[in-house]
Amino acid sequence: MDLHFSPVTLEEAERFYSYWQKTPQRSIDYSLVNLWGWQQHYGLEWCFTEHLCWIRQTWPCFTAYWAPVGDWHAVDWAACLADGPISFIRVPEALEALWQEQLPGRISSAPARGQWEYLYAQSDLVRLPGNRFHKKKNHVSGFIRTYGEPDYHPLDDRMAEDCLALQDTWCQWHDCDHSPSLTAENDAINRVLSHYNTFHNLCGGSLYIGKDIVAFSIGERLDEQTMGVHYEKGLNDIRGVYQTINNVFCKNACTDVQWINRAQDLDEEGLRLAKESYHPAGFLHKFTVTLG
């Protein structure tokens, strides 16, 4: 492919959103919040063509193409991908299926389990119904017994500053300086919250005890039926803080969606167990794809 890439920047935000709105299946990976937040860590670059925004990562160890964003159904894929072989990572299932249909005999794909995005029913995370959610509900009840009804505030300038302060405290407790992955996540959170007014459909909520912030959740409307959750942080010494911020964020910021997308687990065992403990209703599957 003869494409000319440049680093992902906020100066091209409106152009990107015009492509994003036409994307048939919107993975949280491909939102501008995610691309911009992780741009430095992955060396993310993009290139705009007539119907597509092509994306590739150039760091840390190799160059890899991600799936393109845009109107997949407006593209002649046989002509567009005539040169091969070429490989793509993080390919959403709807695009993988379209390539299988339009490029018969050229597609080799494998599920990328660590990249599957967890989808939860909004009603489950709000109501925490039945025995499946008994432990989660107990944690929320314990928080309320100890600290009173949750003091929840939506995202604004003051909350963004408080979130950054809490993130700094969280990083000190978790020794982010000695963890490359936590350092990268910390950088992403700081980049996004420092420019939160730039992004379409970004929202968030914070939880306070007295005057002190103890947790926050930052999300983004991905489509008409889905809210994505990018970041969720809380002070670990407060019982039930994570279960409570999850619950009140869904009650307040997700009232008109059916699904909550809480991103992938990256094959990390602890993260997988935590995500599975909320009983996902399904997944947005993703694949590694090679076109011959």
mmCIF file with all atom_site columns, N, CA and C in Angstrom, residues 236-291:
data_model
loop_
_atom_site.group_PDB
_atom_site.id
_atom_site.type_symbol
_atom_site.label_atom_id
_atom_site.label_alt_id
_atom_site.label_comp_id
_atom_site.label_asym_id
_atom_site.label_entity_id
_atom_site.label_seq_id
_atom_site.pdbx_PDB_ins_code
_atom_site.Cartn_x
_atom_site.Cartn_y
_atom_site.Cartn_z
_atom_site.occupancy
_atom_site.B_iso_or_equiv
_atom_site.pdbx_formal_charge
_atom_site.auth_seq_id
_atom_site.auth_comp_id
_atom_site.auth_asym_id
_atom_site.auth_atom_id
_atom_site.pdbx_PDB_model_num
ATOM 1   N N  . ASN A 1 236 ? -7.618  2.153   46.983 1.00 0.00 ? 236 ASN A N  1
ATOM 2   C CA . ASN A 1 236 ? -7.796  0.755   47.342 1.00 0.00 ? 236 ASN A CA 1
ATOM 3   C C  . ASN A 1 236 ? -8.143  0.518   48.806 1.00 0.00 ? 236 ASN A C  1
ATOM 4   N N  . ASP A 1 237 ? -7.865  1.473   49.677 1.00 0.00 ? 237 ASP A N  1
ATOM 5   C CA . ASP A 1 237 ? -8.128  1.249   51.096 1.00 0.00 ? 237 ASP A CA 1
ATOM 6   C C  . ASP A 1 237 ? -9.578  1.536   51.477 1.00 0.00 ? 237 ASP A C  1
ATOM 7   N N  . ILE A 1 238 ? -10.408 1.880   50.506 1.00 0.00 ? 238 ILE A N  1
ATOM 8   C CA . ILE A 1 238 ? -11.819 2.158   50.764 1.00 0.00 ? 238 ILE A CA 1
ATOM 9   C C  . ILE A 1 238 ? -12.647 0.992   50.243 1.00 0.00 ? 238 ILE A C  1
ATOM 10  N N  . ARG A 1 239 ? -13.278 0.289   51.155 1.00 0.00 ? 239 ARG A N  1
ATOM 11  C CA . ARG A 1 239 ? -14.030 -0.908  50.778 1.00 0.00 ? 239 ARG A CA 1
ATOM 12  C C  . ARG A 1 239 ? -15.160 -0.553  49.810 1.00 0.00 ? 239 ARG A C  1
ATOM 13  N N  . GLY A 1 240 ? -15.231 -1.316  48.730 1.00 0.00 ? 240 GLY A N  1
ATOM 14  C CA . GLY A 1 240 ? -16.323 -1.166  47.781 1.00 0.00 ? 240 GLY A CA 1
ATOM 15  C C  . GLY A 1 240 ? -16.206 0.010   46.843 1.00 0.00 ? 240 GLY A C  1
ATOM 16  N N  . VAL A 1 241 ? -15.055 0.671   46.822 1.00 0.00 ? 241 VAL A N  1
ATOM 17  C CA . VAL A 1 241 ? -14.964 1.896   46.026 1.00 0.00 ? 241 VAL A CA 1
ATOM 18  C C  . VAL A 1 241 ? -15.084 1.599   44.529 1.00 0.00 ? 241 VAL A C  1
ATOM 19  N N  . TYR A 1 242 ? -14.492 0.504   44.058 1.00 0.00 ? 242 TYR A N  1
ATOM 20  C CA . TYR A 1 242 ? -14.557 0.194   42.629 1.00 0.00 ? 242 TYR A CA 1
ATOM 21  C C  . TYR A 1 242 ? -15.954 -0.267  42.224 1.00 0.00 ? 242 TYR A C  1
ATOM 22  N N  . GLN A 1 243 ? -16.547 -1.113  43.032 1.00 0.00 ? 243 GLN A N  1
ATOM 23  C CA . GLN A 1 243 ? -17.900 -1.559  42.719 1.00 0.00 ? 243 GLN A CA 1
ATOM 24  C C  . GLN A 1 243 ? -18.881 -0.378  42.723 1.00 0.00 ? 243 GLN A C  1
ATOM 25  N N  . THR A 1 244 ? -18.643 0.573   43.620 1.00 0.00 ? 244 THR A N  1
ATOM 26  C CA . THR A 1 244 ? -19.562 1.706   43.734 1.00 0.00 ? 244 THR A CA 1
ATOM 27  C C  . THR A 1 244 ? -19.400 2.685   42.585 1.00 0.00 ? 244 THR A C  1
ATOM 28  N N  . ILE A 1 245 ? -18.172 3.014   42.181 1.00 0.00 ? 245 ILE A N  1
ATOM 29  C CA . ILE A 1 245 ? -18.008 3.956   41.069 1.00 0.00 ? 245 ILE A CA 1
ATOM 30  C C  . ILE A 1 245 ? -18.527 3.323   39.781 1.00 0.00 ? 245 ILE A C  1
ATOM 31  N N  . ASN A 1 246 ? -18.323 2.027   39.615 1.00 0.00 ? 246 ASN A N  1
ATOM 32  C CA . ASN A 1 246 ? -18.873 1.327   38.454 1.00 0.00 ? 246 ASN A CA 1
ATOM 33  C C  . ASN A 1 246 ? -20.391 1.462   38.441 1.00 0.00 ? 246 ASN A C  1
ATOM 34  N N  . ASN A 1 247 ? -21.021 1.205   39.570 1.00 0.00 ? 247 ASN A N  1
ATOM 35  C CA . ASN A 1 247 ? -22.472 1.219   39.665 1.00 0.00 ? 247 ASN A CA 1
ATOM 36  C C  . ASN A 1 247 ? -23.058 2.615   39.450 1.00 0.00 ? 247 ASN A C  1
ATOM 37  N N  . VAL A 1 248 ? -22.491 3.620   40.115 1.00 0.00 ? 248 VAL A N  1
ATOM 38  C CA . VAL A 1 248 ? -23.089 4.959   40.015 1.00 0.00 ? 248 VAL A CA 1
ATOM 39  C C  . VAL A 1 248 ? -22.790 5.607   38.662 1.00 0.00 ? 248 VAL A C  1
ATOM 40  N N  . PHE A 1 249 ? -21.658 5.273   38.059 1.00 0.00 ? 249 PHE A N  1
ATOM 41  C CA . PHE A 1 249 ? -21.395 5.774   36.714 1.00 0.00 ? 249 PHE A CA 1
ATOM 42  C C  . PHE A 1 249 ? -22.432 5.225   35.735 1.00 0.00 ? 249 PHE A C  1
ATOM 43  N N  . CYS A 1 250 ? -22.723 3.931   35.836 1.00 0.00 ? 250 CYS A N  1
ATOM 44  C CA . CYS A 1 250 ? -23.727 3.339   34.936 1.00 0.00 ? 250 CYS A CA 1
ATOM 45  C C  . CYS A 1 250 ? -25.113 3.920   35.206 1.00 0.00 ? 250 CYS A C  1
ATOM 46  N N  . LYS A 1 251 ? -25.432 4.208   36.455 1.00 0.00 ? 251 LYS A N  1
ATOM 47  C CA . LYS A 1 251 ? -26.736 4.782   36.788 1.00 0.00 ? 251 LYS A CA 1
ATOM 48  C C  . LYS A 1 251 ? -26.883 6.209   36.267 1.00 0.00 ? 251 LYS A C  1
ATOM 49  N N  . ASN A 1 252 ? -25.806 6.970   36.264 1.00 0.00 ? 252 ASN A N  1
ATOM 50  C CA . ASN A 1 252 ? -25.894 8.389   35.944 1.00 0.00 ? 252 ASN A CA 1
ATOM 51  C C  . ASN A 1 252 ? -25.513 8.727   34.512 1.00 0.00 ? 252 ASN A C  1
ATOM 52  N N  . ALA A 1 253 ? -24.495 8.073   33.972 1.00 0.00 ? 253 ALA A N  1
ATOM 53  C CA . ALA A 1 253 ? -23.972 8.454   32.657 1.00 0.00 ? 253 ALA A CA 1
ATOM 54  C C  . ALA A 1 253 ? -24.423 7.530   31.534 1.00 0.00 ? 253 ALA A C  1
ATOM 55  N N  . CYS A 1 254 ? -25.066 6.416   31.882 1.00 0.00 ? 254 CYS A N  1
ATOM 56  C CA . CYS A 1 254 ? -25.360 5.393   30.872 1.00 0.00 ? 254 CYS A CA 1
ATOM 57  C C  . CYS A 1 254 ? -26.845 5.067   30.808 1.00 0.00 ? 254 CYS A C  1
ATOM 58  N N  . THR A 1 255 ? -27.680 6.042   31.095 1.00 0.00 ? 255 THR A N  1
ATOM 59  C CA . THR A 1 255 ? -29.115 5.773   31.210 1.00 0.00 ? 255 THR A CA 1
ATOM 60  C C  . THR A 1 255 ? -29.768 5.428   29.880 1.00 0.00 ? 255 THR A C  1
ATOM 61  N N  . ASP A 1 256 ? -29.209 5.866   28.769 1.00 0.00 ? 256 ASP A N  1
ATOM 62  C CA . ASP A 1 256 ? -29.863 5.666   27.470 1.00 0.00 ? 256 ASP A CA 1
ATOM 63  C C  . ASP A 1 256 ? -29.077 4.749   26.547 1.00 0.00 ? 256 ASP A C  1
ATOM 64  N N  . VAL A 1 257 ? -28.268 3.853   27.114 1.00 0.00 ? 257 VAL A N  1
ATOM 65  C CA . VAL A 1 257 ? -27.565 2.857   26.304 1.00 0.00 ? 257 VAL A CA 1
ATOM 66  C C  . VAL A 1 257 ? -27.943 1.469   26.783 1.00 0.00 ? 257 VAL A C  1
ATOM 67  N N  . GLN A 1 258 ? -27.712 0.499   25.924 1.00 0.00 ? 258 GLN A N  1
ATOM 68  C CA . GLN A 1 258 ? -28.012 -0.889  26.259 1.00 0.00 ? 258 GLN A CA 1
ATOM 69  C C  . GLN A 1 258 ? -26.777 -1.641  26.722 1.00 0.00 ? 258 GLN A C  1
ATOM 70  N N  . TRP A 1 259 ? -25.610 -1.228  26.198 1.00 0.00 ? 259 TRP A N  1
ATOM 71  C CA . TRP A 1 259 ? -24.386 -1.983  26.443 1.00 0.00 ? 259 TRP A CA 1
ATOM 72  C C  . TRP A 1 259 ? -23.304 -1.091  27.034 1.00 0.00 ? 259 TRP A C  1
ATOM 73  N N  . ILE A 1 260 ? -22.473 -1.718  27.885 1.00 0.00 ? 260 ILE A N  1
ATOM 74  C CA . ILE A 1 260 ? -21.278 -1.073  28.418 1.00 0.00 ? 260 ILE A CA 1
ATOM 75  C C  . ILE A 1 260 ? -20.077 -1.871  27.916 1.00 0.00 ? 260 ILE A C  1
ATOM 76  N N  . ASN A 1 261 ? -19.198 -1.216  27.176 1.00 0.00 ? 261 ASN A N  1
ATOM 77  C CA . ASN A 1 261 ? -17.976 -1.834  26.665 1.00 0.00 ? 261 ASN A CA 1
ATOM 78  C C  . ASN A 1 261 ? -16.840 -1.466  27.629 1.00 0.00 ? 261 ASN A C  1
ATOM 79  N N  . ARG A 1 262 ? -16.284 -2.477  28.298 1.00 0.00 ? 262 ARG A N  1
ATOM 80  C CA . ARG A 1 262 ? -15.225 -2.229  29.284 1.00 0.00 ? 262 ARG A CA 1
ATOM 81  C C  . ARG A 1 262 ? -13.857 -2.713  28.790 1.00 0.00 ? 262 ARG A C  1
ATOM 82  N N  . ALA A 1 263 ? -13.674 -2.677  27.472 1.00 0.00 ? 263 ALA A N  1
ATOM 83  C CA . ALA A 1 263 ? -12.369 -2.901  26.837 1.00 0.00 ? 263 ALA A CA 1
ATOM 84  C C  . ALA A 1 263 ? -11.870 -4.329  27.054 1.00 0.00 ? 263 ALA A C  1
ATOM 85  N N  . GLN A 1 264 ? -10.589 -4.541  26.741 1.00 0.00 ? 264 GLN A N  1
ATOM 86  C CA . GLN A 1 264 ? -10.023 -5.881  26.687 1.00 0.00 ? 264 GLN A CA 1
ATOM 87  C C  . GLN A 1 264 ? -9.226  -6.197  27.956 1.00 0.00 ? 264 GLN A C  1
ATOM 88  N N  . ASP A 1 265 ? -8.764  -7.464  28.046 1.00 0.00 ? 265 ASP A N  1
ATOM 89  C CA . ASP A 1 265 ? -7.974  -7.837  29.225 1.00 0.00 ? 265 ASP A CA 1
ATOM 90  C C  . ASP A 1 265 ? -6.495  -8.040  28.916 1.00 0.00 ? 265 ASP A C  1
ATOM 91  N N  . LEU A 1 266 ? -6.116  -7.971  27.643 1.00 0.00 ? 266 LEU A N  1
ATOM 92  C CA . LEU A 1 266 ? -4.709  -8.054  27.223 1.00 0.00 ? 266 LEU A CA 1
ATOM 93  C C  . LEU A 1 266 ? -4.024  -9.336  27.702 1.00 0.00 ? 266 LEU A C  1
ATOM 94  N N  . ASP A 1 267 ? -4.822  -10.375 27.902 1.00 0.00 ? 267 ASP A N  1
ATOM 95  C CA . ASP A 1 267 ? -4.318  -11.675 28.368 1.00 0.00 ? 267 ASP A CA 1
ATOM 96  C C  . ASP A 1 267 ? -3.706  -11.610 29.769 1.00 0.00 ? 267 ASP A C  1
ATOM 97  N N  . GLU A 1 268 ? -4.032  -10.582 30.543 1.00 0.00 ? 268 GLU A N  1
ATOM 98  C CA . GLU A 1 268 ? -3.565  -10.490 31.924 1.00 0.00 ? 268 GLU A CA 1
ATOM 99  C C  . GLU A 1 268 ? -4.552  -11.242 32.819 1.00 0.00 ? 268 GLU A C  1
ATOM 100 N N  . GLU A 1 269 ? -4.063  -12.235 33.531 1.00 0.00 ? 269 GLU A N  1
ATOM 101 C CA . GLU A 1 269 ? -4.937  -13.137 34.274 1.00 0.00 ? 269 GLU A CA 1
ATOM 102 C C  . GLU A 1 269 ? -5.794  -12.395 35.301 1.00 0.00 ? 269 GLU A C  1
ATOM 103 N N  . GLY A 1 270 ? -5.182  -11.504 36.073 1.00 0.00 ? 270 GLY A N  1
ATOM 104 C CA . GLY A 1 270 ? -5.931  -10.786 37.094 1.00 0.00 ? 270 GLY A CA 1
ATOM 105 C C  . GLY A 1 270 ? -7.011  -9.901  36.499 1.00 0.00 ? 270 GLY A C  1
ATOM 106 N N  . LEU A 1 271 ? -6.669  -9.237  35.403 1.00 0.00 ? 271 LEU A N  1
ATOM 107 C CA . LEU A 1 271 ? -7.639  -8.365  34.738 1.00 0.00 ? 271 LEU A CA 1
ATOM 108 C C  . LEU A 1 271 ? -8.765  -9.194  34.134 1.00 0.00 ? 271 LEU A C  1
ATOM 109 N N  . ARG A 1 272 ? -8.437  -10.350 33.583 1.00 0.00 ? 272 ARG A N  1
ATOM 110 C CA . ARG A 1 272 ? -9.474  -11.217 33.012 1.00 0.00 ? 272 ARG A CA 1
ATOM 111 C C  . ARG A 1 272 ? -10.443 -11.679 34.091 1.00 0.00 ? 272 ARG A C  1
ATOM 112 N N  . LEU A 1 273 ? -9.919  -12.096 35.230 1.00 0.00 ? 273 LEU A N  1
ATOM 113 C CA . LEU A 1 273 ? -10.787 -12.541 36.320 1.00 0.00 ? 273 LEU A CA 1
ATOM 114 C C  . LEU A 1 273 ? -11.693 -11.410 36.797 1.00 0.00 ? 273 LEU A C  1
ATOM 115 N N  . ALA A 1 274 ? -11.137 -10.201 36.885 1.00 0.00 ? 274 ALA A N  1
ATOM 116 C CA . ALA A 1 274 ? -11.941 -9.059  37.332 1.00 0.00 ? 274 ALA A CA 1
ATOM 117 C C  . ALA A 1 274 ? -13.063 -8.763  36.349 1.00 0.00 ? 274 ALA A C  1
ATOM 118 N N  . LYS A 1 275 ? -12.765 -8.812  35.060 1.00 0.00 ? 275 LYS A N  1
ATOM 119 C CA . LYS A 1 275 ? -13.791 -8.526  34.049 1.00 0.00 ? 275 LYS A CA 1
ATOM 120 C C  . LYS A 1 275 ? -14.837 -9.637  33.996 1.00 0.00 ? 275 LYS A C  1
ATOM 121 N N  . GLU A 1 276 ? -14.393 -10.883 34.121 1.00 0.00 ? 276 GLU A N  1
ATOM 122 C CA . GLU A 1 276 ? -15.343 -11.994 34.097 1.00 0.00 ? 276 GLU A CA 1
ATOM 123 C C  . GLU A 1 276 ? -16.238 -12.002 35.329 1.00 0.00 ? 276 GLU A C  1
ATOM 124 N N  . SER A 1 277 ? -15.774 -11.422 36.433 1.00 0.00 ? 277 SER A N  1
ATOM 125 C CA . SER A 1 277 ? -16.577 -11.422 37.661 1.00 0.00 ? 277 SER A CA 1
ATOM 126 C C  . SER A 1 277 ? -17.836 -10.579 37.528 1.00 0.00 ? 277 SER A C  1
ATOM 127 N N  . TYR A 1 278 ? -17.893 -9.709  36.505 1.00 0.00 ? 278 TYR A N  1
ATOM 128 C CA . TYR A 1 278 ? -19.092 -8.919  36.246 1.00 0.00 ? 278 TYR A CA 1
ATOM 129 C C  . TYR A 1 278 ? -20.007 -9.564  35.201 1.00 0.00 ? 278 TYR A C  1
ATOM 130 N N  . HIS A 1 279 ? -19.688 -10.805 34.816 1.00 0.00 ? 279 HIS A N  1
ATOM 131 C CA . HIS A 1 279 ? -20.561 -11.615 33.962 1.00 0.00 ? 279 HIS A CA 1
ATOM 132 C C  . HIS A 1 279 ? -20.903 -10.909 32.640 1.00 0.00 ? 279 HIS A C  1
ATOM 133 N N  . PRO A 1 280 ? -19.943 -10.825 31.734 1.00 0.00 ? 280 PRO A N  1
ATOM 134 C CA . PRO A 1 280 ? -20.201 -10.183 30.441 1.00 0.00 ? 280 PRO A CA 1
ATOM 135 C C  . PRO A 1 280 ? -21.333 -10.871 29.689 1.00 0.00 ? 280 PRO A C  1
ATOM 136 N N  . ALA A 1 281 ? -22.113 -10.059 29.001 1.00 0.00 ? 281 ALA A N  1
ATOM 137 C CA . ALA A 1 281 ? -23.202 -10.594 28.169 1.00 0.00 ? 281 ALA A CA 1
ATOM 138 C C  . ALA A 1 281 ? -22.700 -11.010 26.799 1.00 0.00 ? 281 ALA A C  1
ATOM 139 N N  . GLY A 1 282 ? -21.501 -10.591 26.439 1.00 0.00 ? 282 GLY A N  1
ATOM 140 C CA . GLY A 1 282 ? -20.930 -10.935 25.142 1.00 0.00 ? 282 GLY A CA 1
ATOM 141 C C  . GLY A 1 282 ? -19.596 -10.244 24.960 1.00 0.00 ? 282 GLY A C  1
ATOM 142 N N  . PHE A 1 283 ? -19.063 -10.354 23.748 1.00 0.00 ? 283 PHE A N  1
ATOM 143 C CA . PHE A 1 283 ? -17.769 -9.773  23.419 1.00 0.00 ? 283 PHE A CA 1
ATOM 144 C C  . PHE A 1 283 ? -17.832 -9.134  22.041 1.00 0.00 ? 283 PHE A C  1
ATOM 145 N N  . LEU A 1 284 ? -17.037 -8.107  21.845 1.00 0.00 ? 284 LEU A N  1
ATOM 146 C CA . LEU A 1 284 ? -16.698 -7.652  20.502 1.00 0.00 ? 284 LEU A CA 1
ATOM 147 C C  . LEU A 1 284 ? -15.400 -8.389  20.172 1.00 0.00 ? 284 LEU A C  1
ATOM 148 N N  . HIS A 1 285 ? -15.510 -9.405  19.328 1.00 0.00 ? 285 HIS A N  1
ATOM 149 C CA . HIS A 1 285 ? -14.354 -10.242 19.011 1.00 0.00 ? 285 HIS A CA 1
ATOM 150 C C  . HIS A 1 285 ? -13.423 -9.500  18.059 1.00 0.00 ? 285 HIS A C  1
ATOM 151 N N  . LYS A 1 286 ? -12.131 -9.770  18.217 1.00 0.00 ? 286 LYS A N  1
ATOM 152 C CA . LYS A 1 286 ? -11.137 -9.202  17.309 1.00 0.00 ? 286 LYS A CA 1
ATOM 153 C C  . LYS A 1 286 ? -10.156 -10.302 16.884 1.00 0.00 ? 286 LYS A C  1
ATOM 154 N N  . PHE A 1 287 ? -9.521  -10.032 15.732 1.00 0.00 ? 287 PHE A N  1
ATOM 155 C CA . PHE A 1 287 ? -8.700  -11.049 15.094 1.00 0.00 ? 287 PHE A CA 1
ATOM 156 C C  . PHE A 1 287 ? -7.364  -10.457 14.646 1.00 0.00 ? 287 PHE A C  1
ATOM 157 N N  . THR A 1 288 ? -6.387  -11.349 14.511 1.00 0.00 ? 288 THR A N  1
ATOM 158 C CA . THR A 1 288 ? -5.170  -11.048 13.768 1.00 0.00 ? 288 THR A CA 1
ATOM 159 C C  . THR A 1 288 ? -5.383  -11.626 12.369 1.00 0.00 ? 288 THR A C  1
ATOM 160 N N  . VAL A 1 289 ? -5.192  -10.794 11.353 1.00 0.00 ? 289 VAL A N  1
ATOM 161 C CA . VAL A 1 289 ? -5.539  -11.181 9.980  1.00 0.00 ? 289 VAL A CA 1
ATOM 162 C C  . VAL A 1 289 ? -4.331  -10.980 9.065  1.00 0.00 ? 289 VAL A C  1
ATOM 163 N N  . THR A 1 290 ? -4.052  -11.990 8.246  1.00 0.00 ? 290 THR A N  1
ATOM 164 C CA . THR A 1 290 ? -3.034  -11.871 7.203  1.00 0.00 ? 290 THR A CA 1
ATOM 165 C C  . THR A 1 290 ? -3.707  -12.064 5.853  1.00 0.00 ? 290 THR A C  1
ATOM 166 N N  . LEU A 1 291 ? -3.445  -11.116 4.945  1.00 0.00 ? 291 LEU A N  1
ATOM 167 C CA . LEU A 1 291 ? -3.976  -11.191 3.583  1.00 0.00 ? 291 LEU A CA 1
ATOM 168 C C  . LEU A 1 291 ? -2.838  -11.603 2.662  1.00 0.00 ? 291 LEU A C  1
#
